[in-house]
Amino acid sequence: MAEGAFSPAVETPDLTAQLRFLVEADRLKAVLRASRLCDGSRFENSAEHSWHAALYALTLAGQAGSGVQIDRVIRMLLLHDLVEIDAGDTPIHLDLDPALQEAAEQAAADRLFGLLPAEQGAEFRALWDEFEAAESADAVFAKSLDRVVPLLQNLANDGGSWVDYDVRWSQIVTRVGDKVARGAPDLWTHVAGLVRPWFAARGRDDLA
Amino acid sequence: MAEGAFSPAVETPDLTAQLRFLVEADRLKAVLRASRLCDGSRFENSAEHSWHAALYALTLAGQAGSGVQIDRVIRMLLLHDLVEIDAGDTPIHLDLDPALQEAAEQAAADRLFGLLPAEQGAEFRALWDEFEAAESADAVFAKSLDRVVPLLQNLANDGGSWVDYDVRWSQIVTRVGDKVARGAPDLWTHVAGLVRPWFAARGRDDLA
Ligand SMILES: [Ca+2]
C-alpha cells in the first residue's frame, strides 16, 4: 500500500510484524519433545504436537465440561508451546528446576508475543497466561488434552518415553492422570483402562 | 462405564473410535511437503504445516473479509490435509492428474472421517468438503492462508521449492497469488511486494 494512503475500512494490522511473528514461529518445528510418533520412527516436534493437541480438542469436545468454549481451547493449544522456541521442551518425567524453567518461559513469552502489534501481542499473551495458570475451565480442559496426547503415542509405540525414563504407573497417575482427570474425567477413566495394563504387564504397576 | 448404565447428561461420544481416529491422524506427521522449513534445514510435514496454517489464521484474522468466522477457518485448517495420509501431498508446481488426485483424496476422506462416530465424521467431512469447494467465505480465506504460508518459507530459505521446480513469477501469480488475493487481497499485495523482488533479482520475473 502506498505510504500516506488512507486506512481502508477494514483493520490495518501491522502485517510486517505479524509475518515476522509467523516466520519466527516456524522454529517450533525444530523443538524436539520426549515423545515419539505413534509409529516410533522419530521424536516428535512441538509444532506437530500442537496441531495434534488442537485436533484432540476438536475431536474430543464432547468430553469438556459445560462452560468450556472449544474454540478458545483450540486457540490456546495452537499457542501453548511457542515459548519452547527459546525455552525448550520440559519432559514431565525429567526433574528440572521449575523456577528456572518458568523464568525462561516468561522471557520467551515477552520476546515472542512482543513481535506482534501491541494489542494482538497482549491478547495472545493473555491466552497463554490463562493456559499456564490452569484455572479457567478452558485452560483446565486444554491441559488435560496436552497431557493425554503422549499417553496414546507411548501406548502405540510400545512405551516410548515411559521406557526412556523408567516410569512407573504411580508416576503416570500423579504427573498425568490427575491433570487429565481434572478437565476430562471420563477420558481419564477410558485412557487409564488402556494404559494401566501396559504397565501391569511389565511389572511397572506399583499401585497394584 | 458399565454397560446398560443410563447415558449421563453430557454426550457419550464413542471414545474408542475417536482415539483410533486421533492415533491414525498421527501419520500426517510423516507426510512430507515440497516446502522446507524457514531455515531450509529439512522438508516440512503436513501436520506441522497444518499447525502453522491455523496459526496464520489466528494471527491474520484481521485480513479476513466480513462474515468470515475465524474459528471455523481454524477448524478447516486443522483438518484440511488429513487426506494426505492416504493420498499424499500434491505440490502445486508439479503437474499431476487432478482427477486421479481428487479420487484418491475422496477415498481417503471416506476412510479417515469414517473412523469417527457417524455424526462427527459427517461434520468433519462437511467442513473438509467446504474447504475443498473453496466457495464459502470461510473456505476462501482458509485457502488463501494455505497458499500464502509456503511463500514466506521459500522467501526465508532463499527459494526452496521455487528453485526445485524452476518457478517463474507468472506461475506464482496464477497458481498462488490469484487464490491468496481472492480471500485476502491486502495480504497478497503485501506479500507480492516481498516476493516479487526475489524473482526479479534472479531473472525469474517474466511479467516485468
Ligand atoms: Ca496441501
Short mmCIF file of N, CA, C and O in Angstrom, two decimals, chain A residues 23-99:
data_model
loop_
_atom_site.label_atom_id
_atom_site.label_comp_id
_atom_site.label_asym_id
_atom_site.label_seq_id
_atom_site.Cartn_x
_atom_site.Cartn_y
_atom_site.Cartn_z
N VAL A 23 6.89 -16.16 10.85
CA VAL A 23 8.13 -16.79 10.38
C VAL A 23 8.96 -17.26 11.59
O VAL A 23 9.53 -18.35 11.58
N GLU A 24 9.00 -16.48 12.63
CA GLU A 24 9.71 -16.89 13.85
C GLU A 24 9.08 -18.15 14.44
O GLU A 24 9.77 -19.05 14.93
N ALA A 25 7.74 -18.21 14.39
CA ALA A 25 7.02 -19.37 14.93
C ALA A 25 7.43 -20.66 14.23
O ALA A 25 7.33 -21.75 14.81
N ASP A 26 7.90 -20.55 12.99
CA ASP A 26 8.36 -21.72 12.24
C ASP A 26 9.39 -22.54 13.02
O ASP A 26 9.51 -23.75 12.84
N ARG A 27 10.13 -21.85 13.89
CA ARG A 27 11.20 -22.54 14.65
C ARG A 27 10.67 -23.57 15.63
O ARG A 27 11.43 -24.43 16.11
N LEU A 28 9.36 -23.51 15.94
CA LEU A 28 8.80 -24.53 16.83
C LEU A 28 8.88 -25.92 16.21
O LEU A 28 8.86 -26.94 16.90
N LYS A 29 9.00 -25.95 14.87
CA LYS A 29 9.12 -27.24 14.16
C LYS A 29 10.46 -27.92 14.44
O LYS A 29 10.64 -29.09 14.11
N ALA A 30 11.38 -27.16 15.00
CA ALA A 30 12.71 -27.73 15.30
C ALA A 30 12.88 -28.05 16.78
O ALA A 30 13.96 -28.50 17.19
N VAL A 31 11.86 -27.83 17.59
CA VAL A 31 11.95 -28.15 19.03
C VAL A 31 11.47 -29.58 19.23
O VAL A 31 10.32 -29.91 18.96
N LEU A 32 12.36 -30.43 19.70
CA LEU A 32 12.01 -31.84 19.86
C LEU A 32 11.48 -32.12 21.26
O LEU A 32 11.98 -31.59 22.25
N ARG A 33 10.46 -32.96 21.32
CA ARG A 33 9.86 -33.40 22.58
C ARG A 33 10.42 -34.76 23.00
O ARG A 33 11.13 -35.40 22.24
N ALA A 34 10.04 -35.19 24.20
CA ALA A 34 10.48 -36.50 24.67
C ALA A 34 9.67 -37.63 24.04
O ALA A 34 10.08 -38.79 24.06
N SER A 35 8.51 -37.30 23.47
CA SER A 35 7.63 -38.32 22.92
C SER A 35 7.94 -38.59 21.45
O SER A 35 8.40 -37.72 20.72
N ARG A 36 7.70 -39.84 21.06
CA ARG A 36 7.91 -40.24 19.67
C ARG A 36 6.58 -40.29 18.93
O ARG A 36 5.52 -40.37 19.55
N LEU A 37 6.64 -40.31 17.60
CA LEU A 37 5.43 -40.55 16.81
C LEU A 37 4.82 -41.89 17.19
O LEU A 37 5.49 -42.76 17.76
N CYS A 38 3.56 -42.08 16.83
CA CYS A 38 2.89 -43.34 17.14
C CYS A 38 3.60 -44.56 16.54
O CYS A 38 3.55 -45.66 17.10
N ASP A 39 4.27 -44.36 15.39
CA ASP A 39 4.99 -45.49 14.78
C ASP A 39 6.40 -45.63 15.33
O ASP A 39 7.15 -46.50 14.88
N GLY A 40 6.77 -44.78 16.28
CA GLY A 40 8.06 -44.91 16.95
C GLY A 40 9.26 -44.49 16.11
O GLY A 40 10.40 -44.60 16.54
N SER A 41 9.02 -43.98 14.91
CA SER A 41 10.11 -43.76 13.96
C SER A 41 11.03 -42.60 14.32
O SER A 41 12.19 -42.59 13.93
N ARG A 42 10.52 -41.62 15.06
CA ARG A 42 11.37 -40.49 15.45
C ARG A 42 10.69 -39.73 16.58
O ARG A 42 9.50 -39.93 16.85
N PHE A 43 11.43 -38.84 17.23
CA PHE A 43 10.84 -37.95 18.21
C PHE A 43 9.95 -36.94 17.48
O PHE A 43 10.22 -36.59 16.32
N GLU A 44 8.92 -36.50 18.16
CA GLU A 44 8.05 -35.51 17.51
C GLU A 44 8.50 -34.11 17.91
O GLU A 44 9.19 -33.91 18.91
N ASN A 45 8.10 -33.14 17.10
CA ASN A 45 8.43 -31.76 17.43
C ASN A 45 7.19 -31.06 17.98
O ASN A 45 6.06 -31.56 17.86
N SER A 46 7.43 -29.91 18.58
CA SER A 46 6.36 -29.23 19.30
C SER A 46 5.33 -28.58 18.39
O SER A 46 4.20 -28.31 18.82
N ALA A 47 5.67 -28.33 17.13
CA ALA A 47 4.70 -27.76 16.19
C ALA A 47 3.67 -28.81 15.78
O ALA A 47 2.46 -28.56 15.85
N GLU A 48 4.15 -29.97 15.39
CA GLU A 48 3.21 -31.03 15.00
C GLU A 48 2.42 -31.52 16.21
O GLU A 48 1.23 -31.87 16.10
N HIS A 49 3.06 -31.51 17.38
CA HIS A 49 2.32 -31.83 18.62
C HIS A 49 1.20 -30.82 18.87
O HIS A 49 0.10 -31.18 19.30
N SER A 50 1.47 -29.55 18.60
CA SER A 50 0.46 -28.51 18.83
C SER A 50 -0.74 -28.72 17.91
O SER A 50 -1.89 -28.53 18.32
N TRP A 51 -0.46 -29.11 16.67
CA TRP A 51 -1.55 -29.46 15.75
C TRP A 51 -2.35 -30.64 16.30
O TRP A 51 -3.58 -30.61 16.34
N HIS A 52 -1.62 -31.65 16.75
CA HIS A 52 -2.31 -32.86 17.21
C HIS A 52 -3.17 -32.55 18.44
O HIS A 52 -4.32 -33.00 18.54
N ALA A 53 -2.64 -31.75 19.35
CA ALA A 53 -3.39 -31.40 20.56
C ALA A 53 -4.65 -30.60 20.18
O ALA A 53 -5.73 -30.81 20.76
N ALA A 54 -4.53 -29.70 19.21
CA ALA A 54 -5.71 -28.93 18.77
C ALA A 54 -6.73 -29.86 18.12
O ALA A 54 -7.95 -29.68 18.29
N LEU A 55 -6.24 -30.86 17.38
CA LEU A 55 -7.16 -31.83 16.76
C LEU A 55 -7.85 -32.69 17.83
O LEU A 55 -9.02 -33.06 17.68
N TYR A 56 -7.11 -33.00 18.89
CA TYR A 56 -7.74 -33.69 20.04
C TYR A 56 -8.89 -32.83 20.59
O TYR A 56 -9.97 -33.35 20.90
N ALA A 57 -8.66 -31.53 20.72
CA ALA A 57 -9.70 -30.66 21.27
C ALA A 57 -10.93 -30.67 20.37
O ALA A 57 -12.07 -30.79 20.86
N LEU A 58 -10.71 -30.56 19.07
CA LEU A 58 -11.83 -30.55 18.12
C LEU A 58 -12.59 -31.87 18.18
O LEU A 58 -13.83 -31.90 18.16
N THR A 59 -11.85 -32.97 18.29
CA THR A 59 -12.46 -34.30 18.24
C THR A 59 -13.11 -34.69 19.56
O THR A 59 -14.15 -35.36 19.58
N LEU A 60 -12.49 -34.29 20.66
CA LEU A 60 -12.96 -34.71 21.99
C LEU A 60 -13.72 -33.60 22.70
O LEU A 60 -13.84 -33.61 23.93
N ALA A 61 -14.28 -32.69 21.93
CA ALA A 61 -15.04 -31.57 22.52
C ALA A 61 -16.15 -32.08 23.44
O ALA A 61 -16.47 -31.44 24.45
N GLY A 62 -16.71 -33.23 23.10
CA GLY A 62 -17.79 -33.79 23.92
C GLY A 62 -17.34 -34.18 25.32
O GLY A 62 -18.17 -34.41 26.20
N GLN A 63 -16.05 -34.26 25.57
CA GLN A 63 -15.51 -34.59 26.89
C GLN A 63 -15.38 -33.36 27.78
O GLN A 63 -15.07 -33.49 28.97
N ALA A 64 -15.55 -32.20 27.22
CA ALA A 64 -15.36 -30.96 28.00
C ALA A 64 -16.56 -30.70 28.89
O ALA A 64 -17.70 -31.00 28.53
N GLY A 65 -16.31 -30.16 30.06
CA GLY A 65 -17.39 -29.80 30.95
C GLY A 65 -18.19 -28.63 30.38
O GLY A 65 -17.76 -27.95 29.45
N SER A 66 -19.33 -28.40 30.96
CA SER A 66 -20.16 -27.29 30.48
C SER A 66 -19.41 -25.99 30.74
O SER A 66 -18.67 -25.85 31.71
N GLY A 67 -19.59 -25.05 29.85
CA GLY A 67 -18.91 -23.77 30.00
C GLY A 67 -17.60 -23.70 29.24
O GLY A 67 -17.05 -22.61 29.07
N VAL A 68 -17.09 -24.85 28.81
CA VAL A 68 -15.84 -24.82 28.05
C VAL A 68 -16.15 -24.38 26.61
O VAL A 68 -17.05 -24.91 25.97
N GLN A 69 -15.39 -23.41 26.12
CA GLN A 69 -15.51 -22.95 24.73
C GLN A 69 -14.40 -23.60 23.93
O GLN A 69 -13.23 -23.20 24.04
N ILE A 70 -14.77 -24.56 23.11
CA ILE A 70 -13.75 -25.37 22.43
C ILE A 70 -12.86 -24.53 21.53
O ILE A 70 -11.65 -24.78 21.43
N ASP A 71 -13.41 -23.51 20.89
CA ASP A 71 -12.56 -22.71 20.00
C ASP A 71 -11.51 -21.92 20.77
O ASP A 71 -10.41 -21.68 20.25
N ARG A 72 -11.82 -21.55 22.02
CA ARG A 72 -10.78 -20.92 22.85
C ARG A 72 -9.73 -21.95 23.25
O ARG A 72 -8.53 -21.65 23.34
N VAL A 73 -10.17 -23.17 23.53
CA VAL A 73 -9.23 -24.24 23.87
C VAL A 73 -8.29 -24.49 22.68
O VAL A 73 -7.07 -24.63 22.85
N ILE A 74 -8.86 -24.53 21.48
CA ILE A 74 -8.04 -24.74 20.28
C ILE A 74 -7.02 -23.61 20.12
O ILE A 74 -5.84 -23.85 19.85
N ARG A 75 -7.46 -22.39 20.30
CA ARG A 75 -6.54 -21.25 20.20
C ARG A 75 -5.41 -21.39 21.23
O ARG A 75 -4.23 -21.17 20.90
N MET A 76 -5.76 -21.74 22.46
CA MET A 76 -4.72 -21.94 23.48
C MET A 76 -3.71 -23.00 23.06
O MET A 76 -2.51 -22.84 23.24
N LEU A 77 -4.23 -24.11 22.51
CA LEU A 77 -3.33 -25.21 22.16
C LEU A 77 -2.45 -24.85 20.96
O LEU A 77 -1.32 -25.33 20.85
N LEU A 78 -2.95 -23.99 20.07
CA LEU A 78 -2.09 -23.53 18.97
C LEU A 78 -0.92 -22.70 19.49
O LEU A 78 0.17 -22.72 18.93
N LEU A 79 -1.16 -21.99 20.58
CA LEU A 79 -0.14 -21.07 21.13
C LEU A 79 0.69 -21.69 22.27
O LEU A 79 1.74 -21.15 22.61
N HIS A 80 0.20 -22.79 22.86
CA HIS A 80 0.69 -23.18 24.19
C HIS A 80 2.18 -23.49 24.25
O HIS A 80 2.80 -23.30 25.30
N ASP A 81 2.77 -23.95 23.16
CA ASP A 81 4.18 -24.36 23.23
C ASP A 81 5.13 -23.38 22.56
O ASP A 81 6.34 -23.65 22.49
N LEU A 82 4.63 -22.26 22.05
CA LEU A 82 5.50 -21.33 21.33
C LEU A 82 6.73 -20.92 22.14
O LEU A 82 7.82 -20.74 21.59
N VAL A 83 6.56 -20.76 23.45
CA VAL A 83 7.70 -20.35 24.29
C VAL A 83 8.87 -21.33 24.22
O VAL A 83 10.00 -20.97 24.54
N GLU A 84 8.58 -22.57 23.78
CA GLU A 84 9.66 -23.55 23.70
C GLU A 84 10.70 -23.18 22.63
O GLU A 84 11.79 -23.74 22.62
N ILE A 85 10.33 -22.27 21.73
CA ILE A 85 11.32 -21.82 20.74
C ILE A 85 12.56 -21.29 21.45
O ILE A 85 13.69 -21.56 21.03
N ASP A 86 12.37 -20.58 22.55
CA ASP A 86 13.51 -20.09 23.34
C ASP A 86 13.82 -20.98 24.54
O ASP A 86 14.99 -21.14 24.91
N ALA A 87 12.78 -21.52 25.17
CA ALA A 87 12.97 -22.18 26.48
C ALA A 87 13.10 -23.69 26.38
O ALA A 87 13.46 -24.34 27.38
N GLY A 88 12.83 -24.25 25.21
CA GLY A 88 12.93 -25.70 25.05
C GLY A 88 11.75 -26.43 25.68
O GLY A 88 10.97 -25.85 26.43
N ASP A 89 11.65 -27.72 25.35
CA ASP A 89 10.59 -28.55 25.92
C ASP A 89 11.03 -29.04 27.29
O ASP A 89 12.22 -29.21 27.57
N THR A 90 10.06 -29.26 28.16
CA THR A 90 10.33 -29.75 29.51
C THR A 90 9.67 -31.11 29.68
O THR A 90 8.49 -31.19 29.98
N PRO A 91 10.41 -32.19 29.48
CA PRO A 91 9.79 -33.51 29.64
C PRO A 91 9.28 -33.68 31.07
O PRO A 91 9.99 -33.39 32.03
N ILE A 92 8.02 -34.13 31.21
CA ILE A 92 7.44 -34.21 32.56
C ILE A 92 8.09 -35.29 33.41
O ILE A 92 7.98 -35.25 34.62
N HIS A 93 8.76 -36.24 32.77
CA HIS A 93 9.38 -37.30 33.57
C HIS A 93 10.86 -37.00 33.86
O HIS A 93 11.62 -37.86 34.29
N LEU A 94 11.26 -35.76 33.61
CA LEU A 94 12.62 -35.35 33.90
C LEU A 94 12.52 -34.27 34.98
O LEU A 94 11.67 -33.39 34.91
N ASP A 95 13.37 -34.36 36.00
CA ASP A 95 13.27 -33.37 37.07
C ASP A 95 14.11 -32.15 36.75
O ASP A 95 15.33 -32.18 36.85
N LEU A 96 13.43 -31.08 36.38
CA LEU A 96 14.12 -29.82 36.11
C LEU A 96 13.70 -28.82 37.18
O LEU A 96 12.68 -28.99 37.84
N ASP A 97 14.48 -27.76 37.34
CA ASP A 97 14.14 -26.72 38.31
C ASP A 97 12.96 -25.92 37.76
O ASP A 97 13.11 -25.19 36.77
N PRO A 98 11.78 -26.04 38.36
CA PRO A 98 10.60 -25.37 37.79
C PRO A 98 10.73 -23.84 37.80
O PRO A 98 10.19 -23.18 36.90
N ALA A 99 11.43 -23.28 38.76
CA ALA A 99 11.55 -21.82 38.81
C ALA A 99 12.40 -21.31 37.64
O ALA A 99 12.07 -20.33 36.98
#
